[in-house]
Short mmCIF file of C-alpha atoms in Angstrom, two decimals:
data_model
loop_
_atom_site.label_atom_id
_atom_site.label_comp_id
_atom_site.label_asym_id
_atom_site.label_seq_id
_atom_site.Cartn_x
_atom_site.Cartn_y
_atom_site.Cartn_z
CA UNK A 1 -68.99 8.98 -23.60
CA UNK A 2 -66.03 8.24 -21.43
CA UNK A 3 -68.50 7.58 -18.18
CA UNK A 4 -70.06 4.48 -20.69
CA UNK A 5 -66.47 3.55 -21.91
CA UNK A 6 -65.34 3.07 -18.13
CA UNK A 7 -68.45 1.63 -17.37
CA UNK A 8 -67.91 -1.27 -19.91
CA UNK A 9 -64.38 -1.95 -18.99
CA UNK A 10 -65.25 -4.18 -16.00
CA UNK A 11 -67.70 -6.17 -18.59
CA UNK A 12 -64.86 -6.23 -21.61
CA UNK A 13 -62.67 -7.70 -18.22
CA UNK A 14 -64.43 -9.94 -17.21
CA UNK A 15 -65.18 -11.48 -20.83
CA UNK A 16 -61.22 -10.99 -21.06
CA UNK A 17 -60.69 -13.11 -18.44
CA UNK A 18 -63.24 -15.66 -18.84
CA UNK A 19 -61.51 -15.99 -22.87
CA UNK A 20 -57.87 -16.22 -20.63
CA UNK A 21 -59.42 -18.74 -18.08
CA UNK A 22 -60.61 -21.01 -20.82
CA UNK A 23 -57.20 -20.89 -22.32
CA UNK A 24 -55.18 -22.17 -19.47
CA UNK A 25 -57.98 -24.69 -18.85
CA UNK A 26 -57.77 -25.79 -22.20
CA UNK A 27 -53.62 -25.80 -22.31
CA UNK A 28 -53.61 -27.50 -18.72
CA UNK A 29 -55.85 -30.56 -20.00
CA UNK A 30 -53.41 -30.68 -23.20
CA UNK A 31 -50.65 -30.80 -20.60
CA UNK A 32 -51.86 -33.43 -18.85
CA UNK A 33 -52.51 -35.28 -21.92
CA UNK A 34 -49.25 -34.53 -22.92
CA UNK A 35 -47.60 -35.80 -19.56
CA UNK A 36 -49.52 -38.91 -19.72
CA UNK A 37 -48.43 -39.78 -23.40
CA UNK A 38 -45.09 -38.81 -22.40
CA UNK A 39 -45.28 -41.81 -19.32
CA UNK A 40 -46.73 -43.99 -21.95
CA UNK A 41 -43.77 -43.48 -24.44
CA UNK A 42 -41.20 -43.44 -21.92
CA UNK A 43 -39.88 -46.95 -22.55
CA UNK A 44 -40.08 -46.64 -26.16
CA UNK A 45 -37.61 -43.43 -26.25
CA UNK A 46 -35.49 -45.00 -23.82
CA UNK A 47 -35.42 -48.37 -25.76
CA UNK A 48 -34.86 -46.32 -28.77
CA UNK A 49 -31.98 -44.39 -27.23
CA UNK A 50 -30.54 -47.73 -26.34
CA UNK A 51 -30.72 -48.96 -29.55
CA UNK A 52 -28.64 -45.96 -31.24
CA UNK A 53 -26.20 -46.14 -28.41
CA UNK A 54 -26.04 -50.13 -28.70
CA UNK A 55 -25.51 -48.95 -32.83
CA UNK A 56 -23.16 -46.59 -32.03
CA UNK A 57 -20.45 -48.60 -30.23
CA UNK A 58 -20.76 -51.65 -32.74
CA UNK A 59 -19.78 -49.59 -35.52
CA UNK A 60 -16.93 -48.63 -33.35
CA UNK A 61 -16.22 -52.27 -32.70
CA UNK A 62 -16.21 -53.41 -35.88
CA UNK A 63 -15.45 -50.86 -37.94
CA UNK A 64 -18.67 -51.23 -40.51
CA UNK A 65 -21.92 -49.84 -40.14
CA UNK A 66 -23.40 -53.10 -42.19
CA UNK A 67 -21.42 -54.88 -39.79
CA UNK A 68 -23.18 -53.49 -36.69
CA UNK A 69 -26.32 -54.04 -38.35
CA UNK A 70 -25.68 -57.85 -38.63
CA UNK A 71 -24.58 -57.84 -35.15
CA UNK A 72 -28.00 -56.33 -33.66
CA UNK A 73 -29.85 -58.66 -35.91
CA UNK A 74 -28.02 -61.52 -34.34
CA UNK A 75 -28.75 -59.76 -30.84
CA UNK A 76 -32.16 -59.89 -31.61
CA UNK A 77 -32.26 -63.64 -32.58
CA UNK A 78 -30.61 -64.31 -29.54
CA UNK A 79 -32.58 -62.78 -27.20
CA UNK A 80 -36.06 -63.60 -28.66
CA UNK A 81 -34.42 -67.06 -28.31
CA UNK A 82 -33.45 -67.11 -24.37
CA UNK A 83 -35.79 -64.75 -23.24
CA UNK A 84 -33.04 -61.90 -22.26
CA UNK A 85 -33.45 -58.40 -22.27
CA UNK A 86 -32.31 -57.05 -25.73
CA UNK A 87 -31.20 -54.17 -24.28
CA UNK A 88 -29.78 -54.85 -21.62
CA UNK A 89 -27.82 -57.70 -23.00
CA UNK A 90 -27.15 -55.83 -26.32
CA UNK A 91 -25.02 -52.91 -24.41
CA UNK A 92 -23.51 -55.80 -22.53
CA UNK A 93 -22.47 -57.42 -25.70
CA UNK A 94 -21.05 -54.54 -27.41
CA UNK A 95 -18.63 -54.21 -24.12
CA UNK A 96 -17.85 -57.37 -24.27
CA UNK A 97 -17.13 -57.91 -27.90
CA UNK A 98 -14.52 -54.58 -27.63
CA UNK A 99 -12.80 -56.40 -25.13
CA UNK A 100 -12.66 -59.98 -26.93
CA UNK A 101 -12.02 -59.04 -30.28
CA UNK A 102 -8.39 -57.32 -28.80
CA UNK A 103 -7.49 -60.78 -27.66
CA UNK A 104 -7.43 -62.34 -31.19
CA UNK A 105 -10.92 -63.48 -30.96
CA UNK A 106 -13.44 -63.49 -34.50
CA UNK A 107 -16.42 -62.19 -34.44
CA UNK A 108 -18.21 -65.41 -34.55
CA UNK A 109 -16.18 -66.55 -31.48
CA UNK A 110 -17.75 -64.07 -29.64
CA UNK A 111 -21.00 -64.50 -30.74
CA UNK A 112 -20.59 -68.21 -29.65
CA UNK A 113 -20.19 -67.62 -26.16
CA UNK A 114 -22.64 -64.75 -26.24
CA UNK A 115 -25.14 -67.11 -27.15
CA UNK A 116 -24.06 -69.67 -25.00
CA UNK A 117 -24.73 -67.04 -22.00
CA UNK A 118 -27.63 -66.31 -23.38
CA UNK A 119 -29.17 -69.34 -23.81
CA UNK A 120 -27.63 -70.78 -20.12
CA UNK A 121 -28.92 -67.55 -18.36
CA UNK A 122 -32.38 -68.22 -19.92
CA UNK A 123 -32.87 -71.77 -19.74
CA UNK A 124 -31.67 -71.56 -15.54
CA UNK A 125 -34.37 -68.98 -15.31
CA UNK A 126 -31.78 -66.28 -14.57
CA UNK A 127 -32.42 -62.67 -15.21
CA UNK A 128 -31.17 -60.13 -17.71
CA UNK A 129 -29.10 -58.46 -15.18
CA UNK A 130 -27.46 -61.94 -14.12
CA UNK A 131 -26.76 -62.44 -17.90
CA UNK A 132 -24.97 -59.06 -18.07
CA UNK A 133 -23.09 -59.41 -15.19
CA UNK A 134 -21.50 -62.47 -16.57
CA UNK A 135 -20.74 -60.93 -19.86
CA UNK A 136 -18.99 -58.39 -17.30
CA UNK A 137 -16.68 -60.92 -16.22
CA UNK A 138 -15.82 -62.12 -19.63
CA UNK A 139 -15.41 -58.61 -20.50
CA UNK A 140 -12.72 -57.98 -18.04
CA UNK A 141 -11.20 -61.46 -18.04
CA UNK A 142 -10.52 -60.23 -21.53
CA UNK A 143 -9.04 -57.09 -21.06
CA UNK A 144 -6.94 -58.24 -18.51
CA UNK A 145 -5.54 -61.20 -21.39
CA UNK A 146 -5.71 -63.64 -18.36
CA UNK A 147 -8.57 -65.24 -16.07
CA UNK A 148 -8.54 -64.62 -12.14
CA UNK A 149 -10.22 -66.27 -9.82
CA UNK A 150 -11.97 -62.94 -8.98
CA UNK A 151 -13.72 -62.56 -12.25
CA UNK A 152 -13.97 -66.61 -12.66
CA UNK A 153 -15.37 -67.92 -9.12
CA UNK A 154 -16.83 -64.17 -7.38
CA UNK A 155 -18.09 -63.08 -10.97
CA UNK A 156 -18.53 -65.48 -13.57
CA UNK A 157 -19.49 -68.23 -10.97
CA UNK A 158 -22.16 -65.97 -8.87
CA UNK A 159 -23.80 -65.05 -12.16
CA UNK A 160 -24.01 -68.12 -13.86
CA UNK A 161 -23.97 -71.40 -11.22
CA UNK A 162 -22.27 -74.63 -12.74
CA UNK A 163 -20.15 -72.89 -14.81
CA UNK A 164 -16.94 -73.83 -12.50
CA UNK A 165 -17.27 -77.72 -13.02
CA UNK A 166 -17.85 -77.62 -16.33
CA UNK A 167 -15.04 -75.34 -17.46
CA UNK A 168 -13.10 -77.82 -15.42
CA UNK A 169 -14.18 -80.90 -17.60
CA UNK A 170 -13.89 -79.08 -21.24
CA UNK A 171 -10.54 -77.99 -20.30
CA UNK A 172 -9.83 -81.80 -19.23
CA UNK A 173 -9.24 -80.77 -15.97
CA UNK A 174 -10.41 -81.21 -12.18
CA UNK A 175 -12.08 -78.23 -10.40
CA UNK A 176 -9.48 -78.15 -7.84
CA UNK A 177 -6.48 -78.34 -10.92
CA UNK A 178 -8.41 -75.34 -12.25
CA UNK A 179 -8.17 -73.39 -8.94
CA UNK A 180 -4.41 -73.88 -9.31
CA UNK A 181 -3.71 -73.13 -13.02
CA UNK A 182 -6.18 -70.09 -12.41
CA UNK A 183 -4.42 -68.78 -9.72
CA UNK A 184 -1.11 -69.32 -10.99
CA UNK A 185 -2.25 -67.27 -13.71
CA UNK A 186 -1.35 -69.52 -16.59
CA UNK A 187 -5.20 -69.68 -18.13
CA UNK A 188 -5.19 -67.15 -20.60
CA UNK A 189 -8.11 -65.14 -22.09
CA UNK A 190 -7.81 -66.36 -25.46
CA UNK A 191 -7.92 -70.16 -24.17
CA UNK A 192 -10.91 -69.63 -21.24
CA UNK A 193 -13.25 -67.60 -22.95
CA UNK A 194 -13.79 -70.05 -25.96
CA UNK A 195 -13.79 -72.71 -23.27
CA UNK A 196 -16.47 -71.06 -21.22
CA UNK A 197 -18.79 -70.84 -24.34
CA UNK A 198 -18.70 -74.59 -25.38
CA UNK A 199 -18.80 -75.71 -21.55
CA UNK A 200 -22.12 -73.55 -21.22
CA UNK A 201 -23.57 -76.01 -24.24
CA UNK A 202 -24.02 -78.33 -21.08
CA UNK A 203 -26.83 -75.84 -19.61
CA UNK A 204 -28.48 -74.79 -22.89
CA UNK A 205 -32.01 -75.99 -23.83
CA UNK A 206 -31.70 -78.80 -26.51
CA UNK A 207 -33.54 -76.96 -29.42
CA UNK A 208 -31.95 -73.65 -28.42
CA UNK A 209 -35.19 -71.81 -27.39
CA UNK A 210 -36.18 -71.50 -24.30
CA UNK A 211 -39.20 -73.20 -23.17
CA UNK A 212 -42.37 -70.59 -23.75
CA UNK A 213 -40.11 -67.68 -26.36
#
């Protein structure tokens, strides 16, 4: 009896493994089909992540979560309407909008010259990251409470071409007058940053869409 017992292991083994074999098989392909899903999803967790974080720090900007809420509608307006990266441009904002609101700015100040970026960046054809990279400059010319010509010309000028002039003219000044009362340091955050928004009218698209959102 034990010679036939030991004489079936190798075929109880074999079935054993085969059962095992099919297993892993089976679990690999699922794998794979899981790895693939999880590429295909990818965006949508990160965008999703982005969207809590964006959440997260408008609350803490405003101090309401109905408040925040308004804001990312308004974010989404905005960028269906100049073609930027919601985002991208929505972290940007929230940054930005910390920064402004501590210089006596309202909320719909700083949704002004948001949009006015916006729109600008989007109607010159520029890309998200340009867009956000001038919202940088505002950001710090904000924190700061006054504008260098650091943040102005290297920053706010690289990222958004034209601004310079007109900035000039809606301040009633000349370019080179500009230079000077920049670099004495007598423009002040508060003053600029309003400025900046109506001067960027000047490069907006005249229905405020851009051409093909």
């Amino acid at each position: 009896a034990e010679a036939r017992q030991v004489q079936a292991l190798p075929g109880q083994f074999e079935r054993i493994s085969s059962t095992i074999q099919g297993i892993i098989s089976r679990f690999g392909a699922i794998g794979a089909a899981v790895a693939a899903v999880g590429v295909a999803v990818r965006p949508a967790i990160a965008a999703t992540v982005a969207l809590d974080q964006m959440r997260r720090s408008l609350i803490t900007v405003t101090g309401s979560a109905d408040e925040a809420e308004r804001q990312i509608d308004f974010l989404r307006k905005t960028a269906q309407a100049s073609g930027q990266s919601f985002t991208e441009s929505g972290l940007a904002y929230a940054k930005f909008a910390a920064s402004a609101l501590q210089t006596g700015l309202s909320i719909k100040q700083v949704q002004d010259v948001f949009r006015s970026v916006s729109l600008a960046a989007g109607n010159l054809g520029l890309s998200s990251d340009q867009a956000k990279r001038a919202l940088e400059a505002l950001s710090q010319m904000a924190a700061k409470g006054v504008v260098s010509m650091e943040e102005l010309r290297q920053q706010l000028g690289d990222s958004l071409p034209g601004v310079l002039p007109l900035l000039a003219k809606e301040l009633g000044l000349t370019t080179a007058e500009l230079n000077k009362v920049v670099e004495s340091g007598d423009l002040l955050s508060q003053e600029a940053i309003p400025a900046i928004g109506r001067a960027l009218v000047a490069l907006q698209p005249q229905d405020g869409v851009v051409n093909g959102m």
